[in-house]
Amino acid sequence: MEIDEAREVRTTCPYCGVGCGVLAKVAADGQVTVRGDPDHPANFGRLCSKGSALAETIDLDGRLLHPEIHGRRTDWDEALDLVASTFSRTVAEHGPDAVAFYVSGQLLTEDYYLANKLMKGFVGSANIDTNSRLCMASSVAGHRRAFGSDTVPGTYDDLELAELIVLVGSNLAWCHPVLYQRIAAAREKRPEMKIVLVDPRRTMTADIADMHLAIAPDGDDALFTGLLAWLGRHNALDRAYITAHTTGFGQALFAASALDLAGVAAATGLGEDELVRFYSLFAATAKTVTVYSQGVNQSSSGTDKVNAIINCHLATGRIGKPGAGPFSVTGQPNAMGGREVGGMANMLAAHMEIENPVHRDRVRRFWNASAVAEKPGLKAVEMFQAVADGRIKALWIMATNPVDSMPDADAVETAIKSCPFVVVSDVLARTDTVRHAHVRLPAAAWGEKDGTVTNSERRISRQRSFLTAPGEARPDWWIIAEVARRMGFGEAFAHETPAEIFGEHAALSGFENDGARDFDIGFYAGVDAESYASLEPFQWPAPRPGGGATGRQPVRFFADGNFYTPDGKARFIAIRATTETRTSPDFPLILNTGRIRDHWHTMTRTGKSPRLSQHIAEPFVEIHPVDARQHGIGDADIVCISSPRGDVLVRALITPRQRQGSVFAPMHWTDQFAAKGRLDALTTPLTDPVSGQPALKHVAARIERFAAKAFGFAVMREKPGLVDTSYWAIAKCRGGWRVELAFADDTTDWTAFAGSLFDAPLAEMLAYHDGDAGQHRIAAFDGNQLSGALFIAPGPVAVSRGWAAQQLEEIHASQRERFRIVAGRAGAERPDAGATVCSCFNVGVNQIVAAVAAGCTTVEAIGNALKAGTNCGSCRSEIRAIIEANRVQAAE
Ligand code: SF4
């Protein structure tokens, strides 16, 4: 494709914490194209499948375009006045803690900064928390306990310099794909680099691992306390570093020694030989980076796990050095920016501490604030409990969907429904949360708003607008400032541009900061509009010239062995590994929740992309074959997963990659995409006692086969309205929509059902019924075009999904072609490609298997033959797995 460089806008991907640079271009006809920014230091031009498909997610379908009060369209003035007056009145009548903001790692730093300033500096409460609480709060707490500050010492370069990378609870291949690709590329250059994956599941990340430790759920603290004890026993400590730069080592080692090797093996479910191999490798490899994410953080002992990892790095002096250190990678695009502005209920702005009176006074003077919060506010789970019991009477939710993403989601939905006043700022008119808002405020979306985000390696990058906001949509910072002004705080919220907000945020970070605080971007204090417009990605700290030793040079935190504790020493944390049994005879399995490759959070954006929706098109549960057999569940059955909190219906995927005794299901599906797929209806409000982060990866559950009387699959041009059946899951495809179906009851009139799905009253129907065999196929044609096709069978429907969806885009002039659809078969000249593996080039599993059989036994050879894996590369690990599974056959 020819790209006009001059008209491309440099921006940043809005999905994961890798923070890839994106070049977006709008053609004269309004067509948007995106590609990776070759000059961005996070990705050097790479994008994963989600980033590559960004242009497919920016249409106006479903957008909230105007402010609404109780579903009635109104203007901004009325909506903002109502929000401001209701919040002011609630504070006046019930005190500042009767109101709350629930915000998001999707907000830009400038939005986040103003929301935090309003709540903590002028409302006088710290009741502002963020969905980042669900993502990495345990890392924040662990950093603060060990370092005295929330400092991420690692950088992406370290991953390429390391000799050993330990990935803990991190499916990098799917959740941080560009980092995975960077590691895979480094490993290709230096095959001696070793990679260990610690994960209960054999995820796609295992593809590049030398060792996969299929650890028991929540066994990580035992694994790393066991490692500390082992390092102690085997004289593998850096005693000089421990003495010079740390405190608390003796207690930490004593606590860690509570378990001997056999005890660690029992607690982790790993063999002693596996443990010794891992421990020996760690001990012998100075350049070790331990990468961890939600598998560590989303736990009732998440903070202890983080500190167990950090302890091992402190004990070996492997921190603050190139290619060595603990490294928390964040889930969201601006989780780090939220931390910087104090978007969490227990932090103040600019990494200052809310409990510290000196910090509070400093922030009060800087903001000239009328009411600085005196104590930490309610963390996410506590916040919605306070909404439920009536302590919070006015709630403003910004850029997030807690009805789907919070644990115990049904209870959260009930709480929101009961709240006297709920405001939601969102880009969409219809989400599971927006439907309960009294006031809906249309927010500008990615591509329409300006600001900054911070990625996992502390790199601040600009998100730039390249589209005009539609309707009356406005940036979040503008909405917050307008409400603040109407609440009487106009002087402090007089900002007219995001540049002004960023300049103030930067100034606060450098205010009275003589190097005692890690977060300092004082270099950009009061940045002017022009400099902000052209701001290049940079890593913090970036103190003002002369305001610190470093100026604008890259800084390696902790290189000098100094930390942000009062005595300058890092703190070991004494951790006793605990094992907790949550299962019971009624709920004998452990449910692990997470993400998939091609969807993001609650699918409000990725669900718009046909390309992203075809990789995995319905909610599913991974079950080990033994567990599946015990529960009488076959592949592709519909399964009811239940917990004491609720139940969902999902498709069974039986795989030995899953650990026996545990099941895995993704968290993306909502009421907008499935009949009963909201996974967080099952999770519990159990949290880590230090960080308040919910234990989303360890939920007691049971599985049962859903006794479907019939299964179905349908494609259709128009999105169906109400789908009247027990199980349905809808996904976008190129020519329209595809729906998976299962029926608990006997339905006799399948033609009428098809008519209700297709919304094509004038269509010509072609049908085949074999009542005895339970087979029914109905196709509806509008002229030469297919309006919809429905396939019903007594078991999971064996029709190629890709082929069926493709028929929506083709012309069906002859009766023979139409009957072929009713037959549910492609002609012999068009073999079934199988389930999509490569979304970029629409390559299916059957095509890859055929290529392997023809002698393509490397990912590169598959790429040459089919192009699969040659664009974003997100599917390369799956291709490799398919090759491995079929290689023997190919060699025979
Ligand atoms: Fe976006 Fe993918 Fe990069 Fe994450 S890895 S920032 S989702 S392109």
Tab-separated table of C-alpha atoms and ligand atoms in Angstrom, residues 13-20 22 43 46-52 54 175-179 600, ligand 1:
chain	number	residue	atom	x	y	z
A	13	CYS	CA	-2.649	1.871	20.352
A	14	PRO	CA	-5.517	2.042	22.890
A	15	TYR	CA	-5.381	-1.580	24.001
A	16	CYS	CA	-2.696	-3.230	26.078
A	17	GLY	CA	0.114	-1.902	28.226
A	18	VAL	CA	2.790	-2.508	25.608
A	19	GLY	CA	1.816	0.921	24.276
A	20	CYS	CA	2.665	0.470	20.608
A	22	VAL	CA	0.534	3.644	15.531
A	43	ASN	CA	7.141	-1.679	18.893
A	46	ARG	CA	5.097	-4.059	14.834
A	47	LEU	CA	1.411	-4.306	15.709
A	48	CYS	CA	-0.495	-7.348	16.920
A	49	SER	CA	-3.825	-8.516	15.498
A	50	LYS	CA	-5.805	-6.090	17.664
A	51	GLY	CA	-3.659	-3.102	16.781
A	52	SER	CA	-3.692	-4.028	13.096
A	54	LEU	CA	-7.964	-0.687	14.759
A	175	CYS	CA	-2.039	-10.538	26.025
A	176	HIS	CA	1.113	-8.534	25.198
A	177	PRO	CA	1.821	-9.876	21.712
A	178	VAL	CA	4.373	-7.333	20.591
A	179	LEU	CA	6.496	-7.909	23.701
A	600	TRP	CA	-10.160	-6.674	24.330
B	1	SF4	FE1	-1.872	-2.650	20.793
B	1	SF4	FE2	-1.129	-5.154	20.313
B	1	SF4	FE3	0.697	-3.286	20.742
B	1	SF4	FE4	-0.807	-4.167	22.738
B	1	SF4	S1	0.700	-5.361	21.583
B	1	SF4	S2	-0.332	-2.030	22.301
B	1	SF4	S3	-2.758	-4.508	21.711
B	1	SF4	S4	-0.705	-3.380	19.013
